[in-house]
Short mmCIF file of C-alpha atoms and ligand atoms in Angstrom, two decimals:
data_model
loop_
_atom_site.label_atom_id
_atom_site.label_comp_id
_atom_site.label_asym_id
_atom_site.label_seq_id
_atom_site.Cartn_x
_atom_site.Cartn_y
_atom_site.Cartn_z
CA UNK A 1 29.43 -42.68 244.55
CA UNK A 2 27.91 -45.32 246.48
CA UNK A 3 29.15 -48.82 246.34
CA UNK A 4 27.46 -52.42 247.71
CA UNK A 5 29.01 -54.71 250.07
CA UNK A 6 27.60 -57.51 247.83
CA UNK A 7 29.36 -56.58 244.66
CA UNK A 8 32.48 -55.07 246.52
CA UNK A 9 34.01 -51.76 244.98
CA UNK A 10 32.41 -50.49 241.73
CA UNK A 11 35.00 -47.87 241.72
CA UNK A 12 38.14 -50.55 242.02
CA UNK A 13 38.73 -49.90 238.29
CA UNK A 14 40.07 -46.84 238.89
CA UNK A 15 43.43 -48.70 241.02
CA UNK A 16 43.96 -50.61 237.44
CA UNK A 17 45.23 -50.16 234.23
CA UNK A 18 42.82 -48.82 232.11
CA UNK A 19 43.50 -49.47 228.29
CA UNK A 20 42.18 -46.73 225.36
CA UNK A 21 40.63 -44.20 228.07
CA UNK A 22 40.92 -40.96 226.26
CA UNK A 23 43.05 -38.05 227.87
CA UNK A 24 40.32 -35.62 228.93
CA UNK A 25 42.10 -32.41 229.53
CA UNK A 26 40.77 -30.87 232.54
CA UNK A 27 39.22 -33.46 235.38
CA UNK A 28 36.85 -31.18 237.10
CA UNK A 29 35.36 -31.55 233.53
CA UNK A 30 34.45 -35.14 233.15
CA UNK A 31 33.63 -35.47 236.97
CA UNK A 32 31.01 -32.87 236.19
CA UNK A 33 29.59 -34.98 233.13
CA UNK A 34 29.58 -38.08 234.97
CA UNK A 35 27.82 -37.00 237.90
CA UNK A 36 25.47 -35.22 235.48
CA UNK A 37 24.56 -38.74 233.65
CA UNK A 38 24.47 -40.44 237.12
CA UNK A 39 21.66 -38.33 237.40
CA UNK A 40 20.21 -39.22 234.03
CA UNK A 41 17.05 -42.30 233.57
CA UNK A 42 18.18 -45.76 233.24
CA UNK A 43 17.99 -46.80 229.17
CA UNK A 44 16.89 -50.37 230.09
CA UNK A 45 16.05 -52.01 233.24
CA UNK A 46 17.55 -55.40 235.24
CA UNK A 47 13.82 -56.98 234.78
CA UNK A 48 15.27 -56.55 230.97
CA UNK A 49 18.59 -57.83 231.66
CA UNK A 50 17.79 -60.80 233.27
CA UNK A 51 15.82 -61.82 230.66
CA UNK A 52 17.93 -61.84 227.96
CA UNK A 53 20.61 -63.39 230.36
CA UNK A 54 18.20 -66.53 230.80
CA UNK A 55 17.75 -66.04 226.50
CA UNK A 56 21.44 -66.50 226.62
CA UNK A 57 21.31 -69.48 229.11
CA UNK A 58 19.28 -71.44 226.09
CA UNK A 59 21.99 -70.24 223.87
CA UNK A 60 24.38 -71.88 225.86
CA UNK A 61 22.71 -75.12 226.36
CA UNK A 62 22.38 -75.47 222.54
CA UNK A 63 18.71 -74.65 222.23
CA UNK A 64 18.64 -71.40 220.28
CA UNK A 65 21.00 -68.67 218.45
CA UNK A 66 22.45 -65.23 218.67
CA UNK A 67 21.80 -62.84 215.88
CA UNK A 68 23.99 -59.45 217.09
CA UNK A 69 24.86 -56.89 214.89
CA UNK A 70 25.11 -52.78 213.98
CA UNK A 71 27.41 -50.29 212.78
CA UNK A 72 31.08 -50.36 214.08
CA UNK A 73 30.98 -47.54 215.24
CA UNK A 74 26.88 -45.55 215.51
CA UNK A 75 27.56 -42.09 215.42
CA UNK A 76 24.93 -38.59 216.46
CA UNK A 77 24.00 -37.84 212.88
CA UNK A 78 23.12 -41.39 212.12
CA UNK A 79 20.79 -41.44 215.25
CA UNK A 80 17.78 -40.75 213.12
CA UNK A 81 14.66 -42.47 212.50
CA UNK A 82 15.88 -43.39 208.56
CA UNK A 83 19.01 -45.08 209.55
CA UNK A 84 17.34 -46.82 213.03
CA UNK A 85 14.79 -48.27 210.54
CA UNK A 86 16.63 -49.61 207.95
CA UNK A 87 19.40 -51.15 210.36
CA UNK A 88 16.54 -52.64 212.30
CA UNK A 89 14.37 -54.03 209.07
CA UNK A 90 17.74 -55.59 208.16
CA UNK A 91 18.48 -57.36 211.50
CA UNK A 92 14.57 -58.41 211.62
CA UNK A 93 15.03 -59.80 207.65
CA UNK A 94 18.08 -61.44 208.81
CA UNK A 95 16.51 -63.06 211.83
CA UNK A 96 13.22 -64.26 210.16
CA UNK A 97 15.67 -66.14 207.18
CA UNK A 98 17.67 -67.64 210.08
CA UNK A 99 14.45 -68.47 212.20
CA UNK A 100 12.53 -70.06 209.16
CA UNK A 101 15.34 -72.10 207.26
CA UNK A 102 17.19 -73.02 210.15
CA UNK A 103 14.42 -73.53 212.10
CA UNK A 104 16.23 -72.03 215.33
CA UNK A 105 14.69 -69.63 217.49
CA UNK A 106 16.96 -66.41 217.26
CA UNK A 107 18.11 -64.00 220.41
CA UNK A 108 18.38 -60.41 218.70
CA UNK A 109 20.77 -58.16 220.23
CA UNK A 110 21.61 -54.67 217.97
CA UNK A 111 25.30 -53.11 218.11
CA UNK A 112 22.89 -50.49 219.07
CA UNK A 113 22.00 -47.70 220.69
CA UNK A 114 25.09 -47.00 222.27
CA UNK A 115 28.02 -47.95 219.94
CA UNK A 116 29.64 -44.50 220.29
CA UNK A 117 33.20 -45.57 221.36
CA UNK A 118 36.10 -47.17 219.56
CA UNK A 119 39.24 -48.66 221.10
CA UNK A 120 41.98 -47.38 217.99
CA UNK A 121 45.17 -49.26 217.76
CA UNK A 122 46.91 -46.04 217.09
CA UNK A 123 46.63 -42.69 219.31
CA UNK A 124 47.13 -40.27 216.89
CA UNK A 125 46.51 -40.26 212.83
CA UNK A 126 48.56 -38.86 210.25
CA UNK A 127 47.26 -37.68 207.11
CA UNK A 128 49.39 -35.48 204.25
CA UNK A 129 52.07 -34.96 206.91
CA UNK A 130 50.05 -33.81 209.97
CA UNK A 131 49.21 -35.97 213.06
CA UNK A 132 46.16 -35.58 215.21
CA UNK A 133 44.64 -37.77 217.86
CA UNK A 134 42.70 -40.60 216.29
CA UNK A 135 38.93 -40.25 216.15
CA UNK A 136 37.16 -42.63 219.73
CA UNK A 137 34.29 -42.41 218.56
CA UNK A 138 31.78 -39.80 218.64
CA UNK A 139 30.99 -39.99 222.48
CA UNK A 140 34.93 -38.72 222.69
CA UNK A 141 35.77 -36.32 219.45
CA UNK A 142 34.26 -35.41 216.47
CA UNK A 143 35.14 -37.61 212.81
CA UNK A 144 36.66 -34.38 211.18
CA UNK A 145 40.28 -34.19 210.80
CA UNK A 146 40.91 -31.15 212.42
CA UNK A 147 42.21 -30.61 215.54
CA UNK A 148 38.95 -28.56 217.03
CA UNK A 149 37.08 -31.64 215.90
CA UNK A 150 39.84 -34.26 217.29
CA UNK A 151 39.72 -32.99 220.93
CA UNK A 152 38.25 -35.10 223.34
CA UNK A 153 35.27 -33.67 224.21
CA UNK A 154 33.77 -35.01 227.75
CA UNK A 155 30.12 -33.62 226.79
CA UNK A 156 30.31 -36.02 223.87
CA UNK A 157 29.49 -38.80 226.46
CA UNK A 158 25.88 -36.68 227.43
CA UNK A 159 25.35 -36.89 223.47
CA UNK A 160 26.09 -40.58 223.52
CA UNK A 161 23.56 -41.01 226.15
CA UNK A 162 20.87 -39.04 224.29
CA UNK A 163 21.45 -40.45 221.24
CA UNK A 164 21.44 -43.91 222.68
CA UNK A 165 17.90 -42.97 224.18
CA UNK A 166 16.28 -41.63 221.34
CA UNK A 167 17.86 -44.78 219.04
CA UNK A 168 16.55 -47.34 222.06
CA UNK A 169 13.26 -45.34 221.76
CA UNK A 170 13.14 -45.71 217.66
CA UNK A 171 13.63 -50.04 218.41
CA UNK A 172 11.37 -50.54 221.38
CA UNK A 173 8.71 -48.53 219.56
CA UNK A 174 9.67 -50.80 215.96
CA UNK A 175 9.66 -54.21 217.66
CA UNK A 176 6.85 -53.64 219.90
CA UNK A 177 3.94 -51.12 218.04
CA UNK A 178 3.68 -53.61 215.18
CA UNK A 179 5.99 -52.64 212.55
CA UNK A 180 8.18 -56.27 213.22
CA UNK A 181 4.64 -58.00 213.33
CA UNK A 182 5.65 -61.70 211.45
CA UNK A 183 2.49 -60.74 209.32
CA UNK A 184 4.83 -57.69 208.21
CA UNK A 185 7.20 -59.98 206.66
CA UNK A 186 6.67 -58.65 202.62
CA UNK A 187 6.65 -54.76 204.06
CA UNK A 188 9.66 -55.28 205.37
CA UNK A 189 11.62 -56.05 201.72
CA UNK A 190 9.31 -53.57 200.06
CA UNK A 191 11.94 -51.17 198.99
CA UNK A 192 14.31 -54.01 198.09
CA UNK A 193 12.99 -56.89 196.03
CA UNK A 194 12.90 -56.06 192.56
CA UNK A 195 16.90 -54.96 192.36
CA UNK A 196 18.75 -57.87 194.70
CA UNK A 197 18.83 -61.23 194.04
CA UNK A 198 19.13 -61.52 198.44
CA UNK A 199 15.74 -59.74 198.15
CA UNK A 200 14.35 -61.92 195.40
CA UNK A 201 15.09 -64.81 197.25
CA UNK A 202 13.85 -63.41 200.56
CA UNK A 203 10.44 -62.47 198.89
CA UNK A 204 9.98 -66.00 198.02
CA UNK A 205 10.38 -67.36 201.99
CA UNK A 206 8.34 -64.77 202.89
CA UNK A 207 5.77 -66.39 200.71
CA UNK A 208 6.24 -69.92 202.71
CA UNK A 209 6.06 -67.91 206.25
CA UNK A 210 2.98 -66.43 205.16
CA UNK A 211 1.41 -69.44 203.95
CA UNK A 212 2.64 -70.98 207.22
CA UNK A 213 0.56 -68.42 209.47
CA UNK A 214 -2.46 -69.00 207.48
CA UNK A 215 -1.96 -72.52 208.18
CA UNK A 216 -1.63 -71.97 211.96
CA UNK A 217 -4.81 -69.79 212.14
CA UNK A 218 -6.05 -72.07 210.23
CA UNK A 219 -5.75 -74.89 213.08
CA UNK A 220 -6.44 -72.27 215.98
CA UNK A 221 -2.87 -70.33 216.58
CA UNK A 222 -3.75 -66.98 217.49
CA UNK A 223 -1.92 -64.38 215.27
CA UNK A 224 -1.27 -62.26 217.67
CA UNK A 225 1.69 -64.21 219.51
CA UNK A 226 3.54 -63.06 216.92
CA UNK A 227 2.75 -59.28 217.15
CA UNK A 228 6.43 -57.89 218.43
CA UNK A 229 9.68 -59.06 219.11
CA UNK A 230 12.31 -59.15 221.67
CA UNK A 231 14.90 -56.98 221.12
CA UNK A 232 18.12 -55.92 222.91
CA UNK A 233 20.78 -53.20 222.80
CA UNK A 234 24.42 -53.96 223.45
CA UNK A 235 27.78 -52.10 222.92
CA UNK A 236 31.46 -52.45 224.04
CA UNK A 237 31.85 -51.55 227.15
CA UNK A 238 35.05 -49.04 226.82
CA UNK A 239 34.59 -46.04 228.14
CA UNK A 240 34.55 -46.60 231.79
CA UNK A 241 33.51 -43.64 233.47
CA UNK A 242 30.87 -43.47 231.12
CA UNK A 243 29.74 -47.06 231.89
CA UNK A 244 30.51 -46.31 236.29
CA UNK A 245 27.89 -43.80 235.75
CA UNK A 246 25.38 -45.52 234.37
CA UNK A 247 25.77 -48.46 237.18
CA UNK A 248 22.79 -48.57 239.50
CA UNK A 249 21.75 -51.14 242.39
CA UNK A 250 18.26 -52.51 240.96
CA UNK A 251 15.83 -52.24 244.07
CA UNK A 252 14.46 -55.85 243.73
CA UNK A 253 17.85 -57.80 243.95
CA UNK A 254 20.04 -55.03 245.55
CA UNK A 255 22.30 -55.78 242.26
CA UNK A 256 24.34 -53.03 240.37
CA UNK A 257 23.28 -53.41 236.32
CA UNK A 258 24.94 -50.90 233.99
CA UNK A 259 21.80 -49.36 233.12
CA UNK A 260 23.67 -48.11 229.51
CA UNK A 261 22.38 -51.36 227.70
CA UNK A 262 20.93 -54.83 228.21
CA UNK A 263 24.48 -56.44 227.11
CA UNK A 264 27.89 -55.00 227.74
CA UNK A 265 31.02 -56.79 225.90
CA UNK A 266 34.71 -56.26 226.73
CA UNK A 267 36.93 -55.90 223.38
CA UNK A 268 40.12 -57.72 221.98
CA UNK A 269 42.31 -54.98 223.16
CA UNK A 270 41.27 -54.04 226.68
CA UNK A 271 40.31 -58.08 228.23
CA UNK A 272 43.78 -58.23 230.18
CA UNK A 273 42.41 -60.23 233.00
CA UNK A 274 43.99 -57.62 235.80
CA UNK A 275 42.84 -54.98 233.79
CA UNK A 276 39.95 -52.29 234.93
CA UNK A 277 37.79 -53.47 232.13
CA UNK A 278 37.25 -57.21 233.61
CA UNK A 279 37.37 -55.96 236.75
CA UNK A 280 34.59 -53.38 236.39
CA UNK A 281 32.18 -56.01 234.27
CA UNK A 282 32.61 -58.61 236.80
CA UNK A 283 30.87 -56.16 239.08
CA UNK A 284 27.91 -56.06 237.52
CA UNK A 285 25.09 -58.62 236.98
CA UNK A 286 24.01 -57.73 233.14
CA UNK A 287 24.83 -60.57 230.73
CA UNK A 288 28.32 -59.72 229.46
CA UNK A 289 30.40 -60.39 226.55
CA UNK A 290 34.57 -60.98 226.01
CA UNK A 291 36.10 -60.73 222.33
CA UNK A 292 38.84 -63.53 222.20
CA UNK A 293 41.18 -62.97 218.98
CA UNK A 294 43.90 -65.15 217.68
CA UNK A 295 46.48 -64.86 220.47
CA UNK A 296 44.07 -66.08 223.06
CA UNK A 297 45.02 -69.15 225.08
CA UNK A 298 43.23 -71.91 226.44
CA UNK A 299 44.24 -70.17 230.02
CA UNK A 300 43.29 -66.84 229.39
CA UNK A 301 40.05 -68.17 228.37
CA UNK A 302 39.49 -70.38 231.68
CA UNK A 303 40.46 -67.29 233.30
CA UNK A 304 38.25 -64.74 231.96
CA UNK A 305 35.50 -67.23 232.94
CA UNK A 306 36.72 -67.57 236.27
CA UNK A 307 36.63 -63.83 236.70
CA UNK A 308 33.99 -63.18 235.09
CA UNK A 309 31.17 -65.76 235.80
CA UNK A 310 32.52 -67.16 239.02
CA UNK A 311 29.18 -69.05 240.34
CA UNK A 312 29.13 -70.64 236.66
CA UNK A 313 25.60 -69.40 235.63
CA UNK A 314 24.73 -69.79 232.46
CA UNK A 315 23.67 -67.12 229.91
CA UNK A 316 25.82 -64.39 232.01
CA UNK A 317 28.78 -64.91 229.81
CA UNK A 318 29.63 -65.01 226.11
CA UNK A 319 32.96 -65.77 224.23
CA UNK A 320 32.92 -63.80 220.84
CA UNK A 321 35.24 -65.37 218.76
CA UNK A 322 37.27 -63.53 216.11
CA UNK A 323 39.98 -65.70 214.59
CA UNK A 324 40.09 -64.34 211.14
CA UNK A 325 38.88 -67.09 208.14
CA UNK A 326 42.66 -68.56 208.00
CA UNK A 327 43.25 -69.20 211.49
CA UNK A 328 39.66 -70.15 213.51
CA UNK A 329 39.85 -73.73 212.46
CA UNK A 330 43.21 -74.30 214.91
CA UNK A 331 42.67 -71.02 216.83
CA UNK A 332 39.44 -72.57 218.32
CA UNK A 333 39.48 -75.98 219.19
CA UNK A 334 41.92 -75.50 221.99
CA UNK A 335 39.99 -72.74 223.94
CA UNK A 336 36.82 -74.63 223.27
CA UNK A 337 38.10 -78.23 224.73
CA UNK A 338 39.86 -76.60 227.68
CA UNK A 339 36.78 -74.60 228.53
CA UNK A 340 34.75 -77.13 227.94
CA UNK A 341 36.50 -79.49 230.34
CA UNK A 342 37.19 -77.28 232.81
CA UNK A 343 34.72 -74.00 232.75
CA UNK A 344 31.32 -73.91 233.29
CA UNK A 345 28.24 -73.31 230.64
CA UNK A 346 29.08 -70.35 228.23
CA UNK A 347 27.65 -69.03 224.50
CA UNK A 348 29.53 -69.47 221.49
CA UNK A 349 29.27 -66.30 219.20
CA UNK A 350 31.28 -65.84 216.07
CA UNK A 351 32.45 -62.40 214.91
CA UNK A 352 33.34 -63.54 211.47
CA UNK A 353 34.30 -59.35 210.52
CA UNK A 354 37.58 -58.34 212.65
CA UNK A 355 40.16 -60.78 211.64
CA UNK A 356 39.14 -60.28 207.85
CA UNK A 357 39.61 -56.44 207.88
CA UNK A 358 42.51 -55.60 204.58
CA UNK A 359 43.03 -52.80 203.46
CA UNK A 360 42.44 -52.32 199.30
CA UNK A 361 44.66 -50.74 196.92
CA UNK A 362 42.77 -47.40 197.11
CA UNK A 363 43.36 -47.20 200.94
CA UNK A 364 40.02 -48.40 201.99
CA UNK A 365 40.03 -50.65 204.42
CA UNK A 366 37.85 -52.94 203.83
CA UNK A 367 36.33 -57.53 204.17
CA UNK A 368 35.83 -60.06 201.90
CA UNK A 369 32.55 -61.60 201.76
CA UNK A 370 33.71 -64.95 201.36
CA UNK A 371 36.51 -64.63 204.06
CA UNK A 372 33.78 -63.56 206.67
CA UNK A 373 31.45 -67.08 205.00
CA UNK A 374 34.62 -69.35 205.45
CA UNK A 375 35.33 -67.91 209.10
CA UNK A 376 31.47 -68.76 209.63
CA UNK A 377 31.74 -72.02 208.24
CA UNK A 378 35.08 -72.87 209.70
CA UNK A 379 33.18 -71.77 213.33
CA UNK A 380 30.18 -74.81 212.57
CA UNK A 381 33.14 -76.98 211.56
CA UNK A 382 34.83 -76.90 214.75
CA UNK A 383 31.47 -77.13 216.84
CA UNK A 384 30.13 -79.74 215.10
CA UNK A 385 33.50 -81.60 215.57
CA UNK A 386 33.52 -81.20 219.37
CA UNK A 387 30.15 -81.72 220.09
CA UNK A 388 29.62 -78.17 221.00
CA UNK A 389 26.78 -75.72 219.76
CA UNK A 390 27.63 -73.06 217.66
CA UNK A 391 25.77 -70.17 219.40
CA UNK A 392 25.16 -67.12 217.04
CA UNK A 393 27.10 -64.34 214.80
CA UNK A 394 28.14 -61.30 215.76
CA UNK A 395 28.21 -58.82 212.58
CA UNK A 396 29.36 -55.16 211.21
CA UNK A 397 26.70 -54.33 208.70
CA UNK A 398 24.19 -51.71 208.15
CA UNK A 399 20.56 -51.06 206.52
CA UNK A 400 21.90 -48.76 203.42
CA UNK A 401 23.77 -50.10 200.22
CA UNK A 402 27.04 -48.60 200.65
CA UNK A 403 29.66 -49.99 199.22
CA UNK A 404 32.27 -51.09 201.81
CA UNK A 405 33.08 -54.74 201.73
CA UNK A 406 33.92 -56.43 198.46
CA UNK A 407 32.28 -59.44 197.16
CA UNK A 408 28.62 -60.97 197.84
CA UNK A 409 25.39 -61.53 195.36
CA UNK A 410 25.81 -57.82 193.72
CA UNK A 411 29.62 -58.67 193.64
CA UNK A 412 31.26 -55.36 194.57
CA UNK A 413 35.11 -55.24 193.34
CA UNK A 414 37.34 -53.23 194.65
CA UNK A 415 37.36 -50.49 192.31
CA UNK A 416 33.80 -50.02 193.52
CA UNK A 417 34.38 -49.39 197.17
CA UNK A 418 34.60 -45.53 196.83
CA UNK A 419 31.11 -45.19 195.24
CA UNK A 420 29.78 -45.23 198.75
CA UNK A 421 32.21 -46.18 201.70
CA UNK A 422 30.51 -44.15 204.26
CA UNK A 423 31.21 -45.74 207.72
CA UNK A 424 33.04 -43.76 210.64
CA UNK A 425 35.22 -46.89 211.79
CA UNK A 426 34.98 -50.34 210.50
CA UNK A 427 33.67 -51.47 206.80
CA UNK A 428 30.31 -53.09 207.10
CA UNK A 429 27.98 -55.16 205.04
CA UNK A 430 25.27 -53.81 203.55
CA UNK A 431 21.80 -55.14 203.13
CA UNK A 432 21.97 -57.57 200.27
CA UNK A 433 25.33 -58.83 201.93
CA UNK A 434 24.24 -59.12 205.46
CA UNK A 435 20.63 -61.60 203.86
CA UNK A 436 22.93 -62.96 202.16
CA UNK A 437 24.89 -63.88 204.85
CA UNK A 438 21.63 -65.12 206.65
CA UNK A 439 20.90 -67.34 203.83
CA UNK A 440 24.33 -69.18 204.09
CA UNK A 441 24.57 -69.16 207.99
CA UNK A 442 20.90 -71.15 207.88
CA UNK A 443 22.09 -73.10 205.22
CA UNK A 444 25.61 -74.13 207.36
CA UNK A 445 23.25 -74.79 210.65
CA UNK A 446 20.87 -76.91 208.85
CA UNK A 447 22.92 -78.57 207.56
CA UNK A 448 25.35 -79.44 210.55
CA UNK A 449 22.62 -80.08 213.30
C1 PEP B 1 34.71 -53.96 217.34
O1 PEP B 1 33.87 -54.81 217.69
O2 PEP B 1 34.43 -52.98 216.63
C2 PEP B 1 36.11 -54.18 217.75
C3 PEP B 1 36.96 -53.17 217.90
O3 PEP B 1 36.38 -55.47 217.91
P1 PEP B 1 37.60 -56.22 218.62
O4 PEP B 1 37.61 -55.78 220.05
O5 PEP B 1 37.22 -57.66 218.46
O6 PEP B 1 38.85 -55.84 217.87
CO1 CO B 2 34.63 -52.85 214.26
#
């Protein structure tokens, strides 16, 4: 494949360790699939890229926040217009609470349309005595425990592109035809109000945003402006020859964007900073994100940033924080004061879900609505106390009302979890909890701005 002078070797990756790459069995298999889906359309475009990266510039400066969130892991059979919808109405509910009573324009980015791969801190499973690999995700085996269904499956990673066109298809077509029209607000909780208190509550702002654009048309706005939103897909970036083949030099700039999605993050376990993962993202020019758990230090941090967003622009990287509720509050200061001393502009995000995950008496592993509040609130805290701008929340959580973290307005205990605990990786709030969640994050900015 070809590579640019500009942006050195896109193929140095392959020289360096390379964390949670599945074994594929035969190699003359997976170079066939990747040359097939270098062949394949781009699923968004560097026009689109750049964008959000200057949406994420304003993020960093302080000026607006991030709303990103999906399913742990998305998998084929919940690539269908149902799910798409409901996840989407959810993030668009979630985003109009946040815009309204925090009065902060919100960047929307979905764990979407191309979440299909899962970094696993074990490689195999063991259930009743047997072990088989662990499930990747569904762009590597299938969910089954079985060992047909276990085996790394390079085709998977054509599926994964499909799927992640149809789902990118299902939320341009959403945001733009006039389903996420403002004026759509009510429609939007239709299905929800009578039974949640979130939804009750949500009704009645609703009620003030509508009387608000009646106001503004009133005085001359037109109504239109607020027609369709922005939206973007994002998804870890883990599987890299997946993510190689999807890397094209955009005419215009003579840049290489990983055409796969609009924003690309690099997890907790794969952000060693001689690793192939940084090296491969700080290749491209999309606006890219790092996880940084509990064991980071200040220097790793300054680092990564080094690495990864050498010329110090603005909006092209994000630290996504995830502490856990007990530790953020002296997890975070450090990395924050050293960064901000010594690094250049970045975003703030918060993912208040992966150092909360337990696992309940029944063997579900599961969160704690209030743990992933106080991890929230403990993120403002330390902002506010540095000066700094708390930049957005990144979020597990889904359109349906399973039943997979406990606590929230409809209080789910953990006796309740196996009602329906239906997701393929990660627990994940569901609809009441994730408004709910929007309520309290608006609540925490307003009040600390
Ligand atoms: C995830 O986002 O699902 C994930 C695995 O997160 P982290 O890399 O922060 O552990
Ligand atoms: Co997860």
């Amino acid at each position: 494949m070809s590579t640019s002078s500009i942006t050195g070797d896109l193929d140095a990756w392959r020289a360096l360790p390379a964390l949670q790459q599945p074994d594929w069995d035969d190699p003359a298999e997976i170079r066939a699939v990747a040359a097939e889906l270098a062949k394949q359309p781009p699923l968004v475009f560097a026009g689109e890229c750049d964008q959000l990266r200057a949406r994420l510039g304003e993020v960093a400066r302080g000026e607006s926040f991030v709303l990103q969130g999906g399913d742990c892991a998305e998998t084929f059979e919940g690539s269908n217009a149902d799910a798409v919808k409901n996840k989407l109405k959810t993030l668009l509910q979630m985003a109009v609470v946040l815009t309204y009573a925090a009065s902060v324009p919100v960047v929307k980015i979905g764990r979407m349309a191309g979440q299909f791969a899962k970094p696993r801190s074990k490689p195999t499973e063991v259930r009743g005595g047997v072990e088989l690999p662990a499930y990747r995700g569904d762009a590597v085996n299938g969910f089954d425990f079985t060992a047909g269904s276990r085996r790394n499956d390079p085709h998977r990673l054509l599926q994964a592109y499909h799927c992640s066109a149809v789902t990118l298809n299902l939320c341009r077509a959403f945001t733009k035809g006039g389903y996420a029209d403002l004026r759509q607000v009510h429609a939007w909780n239709q299905d929800f109000v009578k039974t949640s208190p979130a939804g009750q509550r949500y009704e009645q702002l609703a009620g003030e945003i509508d009387r608000a654009l009646s106001f503004m048309k009133a005085c001359g706005a037109n109504p239109d402006e607020f027609h369709g939103v922005e939206f973007y897909s994002s998804h870890e970036a883990l599987l890299l020859e997946y993510e190689r083949a999807l890397t094209r030099i955009d005419h215009l700039s003579g840049q290489p964007y990983d055409v796969s999605a609009h924003f690309l993050w690099i997890g907790e376990r794969t952000r060693q900073i001689d690793g192939a993962h940084v090296d491969f993202l700080s290749r491209i020019r999309n606006p890219i994100g790092v996880k940084l758990g509990p064991t980071t230090t200040a220097d790793d941090a300054l680092a990564l940033m080094d690495k990864l967003n050498p010329e110090g622009d603005p909006g092209r990287l994000t630290f996504v924080t995830r502490m856990g509720a007990k530790k953020i509050r002296d997890a975070l200061p450090p990395l924050i004061e050293k960064v901000t001393q010594e690094g250049s502009p970045v975003a703030w995000i918060c993912d208040p879900m992966h150092g909360n995950t337990f696992e309940a008496p029944s063997g579900h592993k599961t969160r704690r609505f209030d743990d992933v509040l106080d991890e929230v609130a403990g993120f403002f805290e330390v902002h506010r106390s540095l000066g700094t701008h708390p930049g957005g929340i990144h979020i597990e959580f889904t359109g349906d009302d399973v039943t997979e973290c406990v606590g929230g307005g409809h209080e789910i205990v953990e006796g309740d979890l196996h009602q329906r605990y239906e997701t393929a990786c990660d627990p994940r709030l569901n609809r009441g909890q994730s408004l709910d969640l929007a309520f309290m994050v608006a609540e925490l900015y307003r009040k600390s701005a």
